[in-house]
Short mmCIF file of C-alpha atoms in Angstrom, two decimals:
data_model
loop_
_atom_site.label_atom_id
_atom_site.label_comp_id
_atom_site.label_asym_id
_atom_site.label_seq_id
_atom_site.Cartn_x
_atom_site.Cartn_y
_atom_site.Cartn_z
CA UNK A 1 97.76 85.79 111.60
CA UNK A 2 98.86 87.64 108.48
CA UNK A 3 102.42 86.25 108.46
CA UNK A 4 101.52 83.15 106.38
CA UNK A 5 99.75 85.38 103.84
CA UNK A 6 102.71 87.75 103.64
CA UNK A 7 105.17 84.86 103.27
CA UNK A 8 103.04 83.32 100.52
CA UNK A 9 102.85 86.66 98.70
CA UNK A 10 106.62 87.17 98.89
CA UNK A 11 107.20 83.61 97.65
CA UNK A 12 104.72 84.10 94.81
CA UNK A 13 106.41 87.29 93.59
CA UNK A 14 109.89 85.76 93.98
CA UNK A 15 108.93 82.77 91.83
CA UNK A 16 107.82 85.12 89.06
CA UNK A 17 111.23 86.81 88.83
CA UNK A 18 112.36 84.65 85.91
CA UNK A 19 110.76 86.01 82.73
CA UNK A 20 111.52 88.45 79.93
CA UNK A 21 111.41 92.16 80.67
CA UNK A 22 110.02 95.40 79.32
CA UNK A 23 111.31 98.92 79.99
CA UNK A 24 110.03 100.44 83.22
CA UNK A 25 108.74 104.00 83.33
CA UNK A 26 109.30 106.60 86.02
CA UNK A 27 106.98 106.43 89.01
CA UNK A 28 107.12 107.73 92.55
CA UNK A 29 106.42 105.46 95.53
CA UNK A 30 102.65 106.03 95.88
CA UNK A 31 101.68 108.96 93.62
CA UNK A 32 100.40 107.68 90.25
CA UNK A 33 101.78 108.82 86.91
CA UNK A 34 100.03 109.52 83.61
CA UNK A 35 101.82 106.51 82.13
CA UNK A 36 99.99 103.28 81.42
CA UNK A 37 101.49 99.85 80.81
CA UNK A 38 102.02 98.70 77.25
CA UNK A 39 99.53 96.32 75.70
CA UNK A 40 100.23 92.79 76.94
CA UNK A 41 102.37 93.94 79.89
CA UNK A 42 101.60 92.86 83.45
CA UNK A 43 103.05 94.49 86.55
CA UNK A 44 103.01 92.90 90.02
CA UNK A 45 103.64 94.99 93.14
CA UNK A 46 104.15 94.11 96.77
CA UNK A 47 104.74 96.95 99.21
CA UNK A 48 104.10 98.24 102.71
CA UNK A 49 102.82 101.78 103.20
CA UNK A 50 101.83 103.41 106.50
CA UNK A 51 101.42 100.05 108.25
CA UNK A 52 99.35 98.39 105.52
CA UNK A 53 100.50 95.71 103.07
CA UNK A 54 99.50 96.08 99.41
CA UNK A 55 99.55 93.27 96.85
CA UNK A 56 98.48 94.38 93.40
CA UNK A 57 98.48 93.41 89.76
CA UNK A 58 98.05 95.70 86.75
CA UNK A 59 97.75 94.99 83.03
CA UNK A 60 98.06 97.19 79.94
CA UNK A 61 95.40 96.92 77.24
CA UNK A 62 94.87 98.51 73.82
CA UNK A 63 97.93 100.74 74.26
CA UNK A 64 96.02 103.40 76.21
CA UNK A 65 94.26 101.55 79.04
CA UNK A 66 95.49 100.04 82.32
CA UNK A 67 93.43 97.87 84.69
CA UNK A 68 94.56 97.22 88.27
CA UNK A 69 93.40 95.13 91.24
CA UNK A 70 94.88 95.70 94.71
CA UNK A 71 94.46 93.77 97.93
CA UNK A 72 95.01 95.97 101.01
CA UNK A 73 95.94 93.86 104.03
CA UNK A 74 95.81 95.27 107.59
CA UNK A 75 93.41 94.33 110.40
CA UNK A 76 91.01 93.37 107.60
CA UNK A 77 91.55 92.79 103.88
CA UNK A 78 90.00 95.18 101.36
CA UNK A 79 89.92 95.09 97.57
CA UNK A 80 90.47 98.12 95.34
CA UNK A 81 90.04 98.10 91.56
CA UNK A 82 91.10 100.82 89.16
CA UNK A 83 90.98 101.67 85.47
CA UNK A 84 93.21 104.38 83.96
CA UNK A 85 93.05 105.83 80.44
CA UNK A 86 96.02 107.66 78.87
CA UNK A 87 94.37 110.63 77.16
CA UNK A 88 97.56 112.34 75.96
CA UNK A 89 101.10 111.00 75.67
CA UNK A 90 103.86 113.17 77.13
CA UNK A 91 105.76 115.25 74.57
CA UNK A 92 108.59 117.76 74.83
CA UNK A 93 106.28 120.73 75.45
CA UNK A 94 103.10 118.91 76.55
CA UNK A 95 102.56 116.88 79.74
CA UNK A 96 101.14 113.39 79.70
CA UNK A 97 97.47 113.33 80.76
CA UNK A 98 95.49 110.40 82.16
CA UNK A 99 92.03 109.95 83.66
CA UNK A 100 91.19 107.20 86.12
CA UNK A 101 88.42 105.64 88.16
CA UNK A 102 88.78 103.62 91.39
CA UNK A 103 86.32 101.47 93.32
CA UNK A 104 86.77 100.48 96.96
CA UNK A 105 84.09 99.54 99.52
CA UNK A 106 81.37 100.21 96.90
CA UNK A 107 82.62 103.80 96.56
CA UNK A 108 83.49 105.13 93.10
CA UNK A 109 86.18 107.82 92.84
CA UNK A 110 87.60 109.69 89.85
CA UNK A 111 90.97 111.34 89.32
CA UNK A 112 93.21 113.00 86.74
CA UNK A 113 97.01 112.88 86.44
CA UNK A 114 99.61 115.08 84.74
CA UNK A 115 103.20 113.88 84.23
CA UNK A 116 106.03 115.90 82.70
CA UNK A 117 109.79 116.05 82.35
CA UNK A 118 110.75 119.19 84.28
CA UNK A 119 113.55 120.53 82.08
CA UNK A 120 116.60 119.06 83.79
CA UNK A 121 117.69 115.62 82.55
CA UNK A 122 116.31 112.86 84.74
CA UNK A 123 113.84 115.09 86.63
CA UNK A 124 110.12 114.28 86.25
CA UNK A 125 107.03 115.52 88.07
CA UNK A 126 103.54 114.11 88.63
CA UNK A 127 100.36 115.85 89.78
CA UNK A 128 97.09 114.03 90.61
CA UNK A 129 93.75 115.35 91.84
CA UNK A 130 90.19 114.02 92.13
CA UNK A 131 87.78 112.57 94.67
CA UNK A 132 88.32 110.10 97.51
CA UNK A 133 92.00 109.59 98.34
CA UNK A 134 92.88 112.09 95.60
CA UNK A 135 90.74 114.91 97.05
CA UNK A 136 93.67 116.68 98.76
CA UNK A 137 95.81 116.37 95.68
CA UNK A 138 99.04 114.41 95.18
CA UNK A 139 102.34 115.68 93.84
CA UNK A 140 105.70 113.99 93.34
CA UNK A 141 109.12 114.60 91.82
CA UNK A 142 111.72 112.00 90.83
CA UNK A 143 115.37 112.44 89.91
CA UNK A 144 117.46 109.71 88.27
CA UNK A 145 120.82 109.78 90.06
CA UNK A 146 122.74 107.57 87.60
CA UNK A 147 120.92 107.43 84.23
CA UNK A 148 123.93 105.80 82.52
CA UNK A 149 125.23 102.72 84.29
CA UNK A 150 129.02 102.50 84.30
CA UNK A 151 128.81 99.22 86.20
CA UNK A 152 126.15 97.03 84.56
CA UNK A 153 125.74 95.08 87.82
CA UNK A 154 124.76 98.23 89.74
CA UNK A 155 121.07 99.26 89.69
CA UNK A 156 119.85 102.58 88.33
CA UNK A 157 119.01 104.72 91.36
CA UNK A 158 116.21 107.27 91.48
CA UNK A 159 115.53 109.74 94.29
CA UNK A 160 111.82 110.36 94.92
CA UNK A 161 109.88 112.92 96.98
CA UNK A 162 106.09 113.07 97.11
CA UNK A 163 102.97 114.24 98.93
CA UNK A 164 100.39 111.41 98.78
CA UNK A 165 97.36 113.25 100.16
CA UNK A 166 98.13 112.19 103.73
CA UNK A 167 101.75 113.22 104.20
CA UNK A 168 105.21 113.28 102.71
CA UNK A 169 107.28 110.33 101.49
CA UNK A 170 110.91 110.40 100.47
CA UNK A 171 113.28 107.65 99.46
CA UNK A 172 115.23 105.71 96.86
CA UNK A 173 114.03 103.55 93.96
CA UNK A 174 116.48 100.93 92.62
CA UNK A 175 115.94 99.58 89.09
CA UNK A 176 117.90 96.30 88.99
CA UNK A 177 116.94 95.51 85.40
CA UNK A 178 114.06 96.50 83.07
CA UNK A 179 111.73 94.08 84.88
CA UNK A 180 112.59 94.40 88.56
CA UNK A 181 112.71 97.42 90.85
CA UNK A 182 112.48 98.01 94.58
CA UNK A 183 112.04 101.07 96.76
CA UNK A 184 112.70 102.05 100.36
CA UNK A 185 111.37 105.28 101.83
CA UNK A 186 110.19 107.14 104.91
CA UNK A 187 106.64 108.48 105.37
CA UNK A 188 106.60 111.82 107.22
CA UNK A 189 110.29 111.07 107.98
CA UNK A 190 109.16 108.57 110.64
CA UNK A 191 107.66 105.34 109.29
CA UNK A 192 109.66 103.04 107.03
CA UNK A 193 108.06 101.73 103.84
CA UNK A 194 109.38 99.38 101.19
CA UNK A 195 108.23 97.66 98.04
CA UNK A 196 109.05 95.39 95.11
CA UNK A 197 107.78 95.71 91.54
CA UNK A 198 108.04 93.21 88.68
CA UNK A 199 106.98 93.46 85.03
CA UNK A 200 106.49 90.81 82.39
CA UNK A 201 105.39 91.10 78.76
CA UNK A 202 103.34 88.49 76.90
#
């Protein structure tokens, strides 16, 4: 029943893989970061997590605000909307700070996020806490395995580990170019998840 929808979503995202790119920031598989998209930047995501398919779009506005709409497809389709404000940009000694609000099934939830380079080159951590799906806290760490590409045809690879409030995820994120990235991971070392992300700037 959902196969035609999934095929259409994959086709839609694939068709969009033809435009100019913007630099992509670090992000774990599910755990949010304190980063927001640049003004005029749109990000499209298609991924599967714990047996559910997610199709989402996010847009950066005013340099400090990001709006997002996500369709969650399983036995029934749900809609989740979110708005995130970057309160403080990450600096050498200060973490990035963001505040967000999410609405799903007429429920309003709030959360805060901290993101910071953890001292070693290529290592970055994220911490989120709030209400709803954020009530148990979320934490993630990413490590860029090859920050300088010797072979320009090879993607930049990032190792990610996270706790998403329900369990642990661990896997690899491949950045093929500034616009396109994909990830493959295991949830609780049992269930396979994968996703594709694309960015375009207007």
